[in-house]
Steps between C-alpha positions, in 0.01 A plus 500: 500500500541632854611277783340493846600298801243302695562420867405167652190486717560628853262453790403715792327335798174693533158351567177592322377664818795741485487557123255384236615625161181384324305751710758774552586533129136507387339738748567828320836606643729438203381469140799337325510143625405221257405144588591223257303186425754315715411718799814714500481873562745729320576871486794725415656658808829685542639405159411131515199276445395346829317166481310355798306194606380393843410191697368465855835563667730684260516781248710390201661767284753551224632801311558539127761759406548657155849541361415864429173689518386695196339818632193589297282803529786722614571826324710348222356151450195361318173450684473130414765227476666497156465180295865417562428434867413130494424258780792472739666171587555406865806339654439323835684648797506267801585755769269786591628853465543670836218749452200289397437341839514841665271639228237228560501555877482876455233504226266267689559692824575180691634653823164550682352184654166485320357229724548724805345796318195296396453394863529862615245623245266209572498570872406863430244440223244218488431559131870466413514185713213354296646579157875463555534118519401473133752764391824425680839608369395834348798734531551860388769503232796736504474634148689785342307816584500621138351173375231510770420862409456421131300185566252671728456800272397241241256350754254791474160361388669174410539133589806288569505325161485829309752671726737208437460542124576871524810446712619230259464744208695764690785257563498367143511846340715691747688255724844338462469174305656206688431203274253217442424233759263212423439664162382826660681835493590668829562868566602682812281785622560831319657790688312833526734652242380245242151654509598866472429550129835555328520422131620151413554308178144386429272711715462746782461361847203703616145487617369467144691175449370366828146588391558299183604209722165517682587692817221755452500798737769329708748580220505866601550415865788260429674742265468800733598299808806363318603858416455605863690204647778522241539867588565423867811359663566135416439391859183708556264201514742290703530778757127463565546139609423369845847476659382179670457350150813622319639425156680171441835505678423794728457490878159556657438797731209595723212696346376635833181456698166423337219757555146449368562665162824313433863588559645830385702337222190328362299821503786684325532229233124491445482878462792522255353224285170691481680774305553259208255469211246219529577445867216531749488377860440136403786481247726686743416247771561208262846638420571574866402145597636293211782721370629691801438254784260707711288227657241742643386614154140389431388547135127580460278473189132571441395160635656622823367856482251673270468865598207563263296258710654543845468880500137498380340228709401707802806475725651847465305802379776749412665364188441685172558366151610743228411488132850365441427202723708609799372458853599758761441559871666687784669264745750571777566860397548434129288446191545144379438444129455150356451328168512132416557277202471121486833445669588807704369752748655838417503762772640841579478736796436873474620697798383856576754763595305552823161379621248762613299359789133592468197404703664509841320670784646842422513491120236573236280218374596561138832604345529881501532673162866566571573127494574449134583179322822363639776439252653154500866451430579165335704272725700256289593265780237339717502574868574189698145470628284501186589150380438364848175700517372351173578145609347559841186681381417235240576223748727319254650239734226231472512291182158574352521232231544235768215646705267497197590135442433419865159673497409348163575147621271558799218683324352428155326838489825686563672284237236604247522876568867552586667465155330822386599689815866422558733732689251625762704572812397643836669837544688596815335835563532722804240379749362851557444557128326163469281583800389835355445358152277220621299722734424697182395175330176470699208489249733622229681402180866510403478811283325702771731372774796611286349848466452526877854388577636746244308783670637396839857512371447828314352680801692341788811328363854637449526655153792354303472677165363461150596215269365481144295811581324329792546582870614226736454479875615247753240335719393708803595386849225437758587828673412693182136390534450593866404867459154605619399611150601174331170310527294784355756565229498135397121509473533803272745298290241224452601241761151481651465298820855370452628846603406429861667158494823637353519789745426288807736222392777754436450634855516147641814398306675833565432450872678164506873430488661577165576134434160363607391398149844368409500280810194324360698389193568141404865452608550285190420812291692773684557865419757592237849435633393275788565128535217249474404277792265205535133572567429153638276215393185547295172382664162512327410856594843643424809556711483670839665818372244531221206453737646759739552754219148441367346548844688823572406648164130433571519755783555781247215703352377383159680167529299179476621145431557558128697825538702344783583204276597730211741686729635175644562360152619805305641720775629261766610199294268235648457274197222295660266799522204450263284813459141398423292759315223468241744378234648231721159401641367458145808292412444286810135443403562439132817292510531356852138403587439758770156662526300203630387396845667688785718690251215635288585866577817695575505498880795509738498120516488476121780756467724288723396179323597640159839611631567166666395313186749692288775472761455122511504490120789735422712513817666790676507716186126454445456875468728501196295229326177676600628818331549317171136385500386844620683657205346249259157607624556873434317637198812686383668165432195307377618501139784267595242231568358516147669221308469654154704807587715358777829495308449845358405657830783346697759637259404863543402738775144471620319822410188461712491746788423394853218750544237236449651246737241352732492661841656352810300461817641545849345372818558733792443294812376694803406204720464125482123518547436724193775368276312238298208731414732782398714284270191365327343847464815660353538210260144556373544879481820458304317320221285811450804729493667284238189513278486880511876548443493275195245732335706809584808344343310424180391863475856623545620261235258647245281191474121501497397501867250248621245535771621525855377191675526441867480141604264464790 
């Protein structure tokens, strides 16, 4: 029988507002804490079992020490405790050992004043202020980085209860056995070397054994990551730590200034973690935050971002999806390639050796025959800007789960639709690209708009190179569309009357200051690398900056209220902008009782009334909520609304193409006196266009075509 010594209860004065262990230990940070029927929490840490309980004013703790730990799962020991290892007896020790108090303070990260931080976050964020009082005392733990890494690799497509079971199995089969406490065995966390697959007495520690234990595909990731980490220097993970949050017993040092994309040390740690198996951006951020002390890390899952929905719902028209399920687009002089699983967004950047600028005033409209496919050289390390670009472009700062909850509590219709359309974010596109894309959207559908934008880039944008046998071009600058031949050439390319609008708008924008469009941005949603500033209070019609941007955009050719709102929302960051087209007008009639009395048709007054209704309902991010309902109304996503196949369809990629999406109408306002008639007329004409395009799509799909009916 092994002897252990049990310290007397110690207490640490700390209020529930500064630390609440019932919340902190159950919120998905650590997966090894157990709560007894008596309300005590226990876990093995640093060679001891730590036991905790808490009242309103104090955290009470004690440590249980084994006489000697039996290391199991190492290269020369059995995988499970031998029968001779019985329950250990405990001898009370009245004095605390010197290290346990320091361990408790360090592990629970007690140095920051949480009350002050909550006040700071509440003053900056009304939503946080609303939620925080019910969840005080939530602190980020200072875990061992290796334990955090393993735990969050296990988190892929998983829940907290199952992750906890997996981590418990890992400890039981591969961790050092400490002893039994309250009739339960305790093991310390296994080192990377314990998972590297050397032969032992009863088995081989490898991915196959982990599969037998129920780890599934995560077994391979854990095994390969253990091999990689064990092959590095012992202090490799610790050297990725935030120096302001050092290891126990070490002195803190400054980590430098904080730019938008996070400090240099955080970006370096995040990038190095991405090289490990089973580690995507979300897992890397979890480890950075909860294992390495980088407070700026923000983990994102598919409830926070779903690229299969966000990139197909009519915001950007340049993303392509491959047969392998990867999305790609040229952004900021590189080709960005993305894929996503349930837990992670995976991304890589492909950089050309040199970009060939085409489409300028003195260059040919199409790549000359001498411009062959550019070869891409793999770059193992990320450039410093790509991670920041991804976070910026997908607008990852707002907590989308909280926003969905806010909109659902205010709107029963949103609450009904939203669960099937999670992760829809408003992109932070370049304002010029958004402007061009939505001028092309007049009387058009998403598939055709995408074709037009692709032609624009191919004929006037800087050529980057070929990737996966497809050419990529960056988006053309306004100056590239100012040549005298441009309008006629665009008509030849199939742009129709939009050719004139694009050409004239390019002339107007090129004639203004270079930063004219950027100066219309919402200061709370600045350009990449710039600091955010307040945009002021939110009245019914939107903030002053939004109204100013909307008005200035209306002076451009081909820009009516809807296009101006699209650019404000998706190119300038004004979340209150609510574009109203046929989809949104139909939603307003069907679900929000518009279409009667003075709002019986889509006039300027009705347009404003719909926007104000949604702004009053959803707040200053009304455009985000509107986009969720807009997406739910697209035919390409209609199968998600069919209850019988809902589960099946949400678990796989949607195969329906966007070619048959209903067309979007744009109202081009020439004067106040003709505006109402024009809006109504274009709305009626659009119904006819939709009818005809539906028949064309059926023919292309190989179905039996019906008669072409025009609704009078």
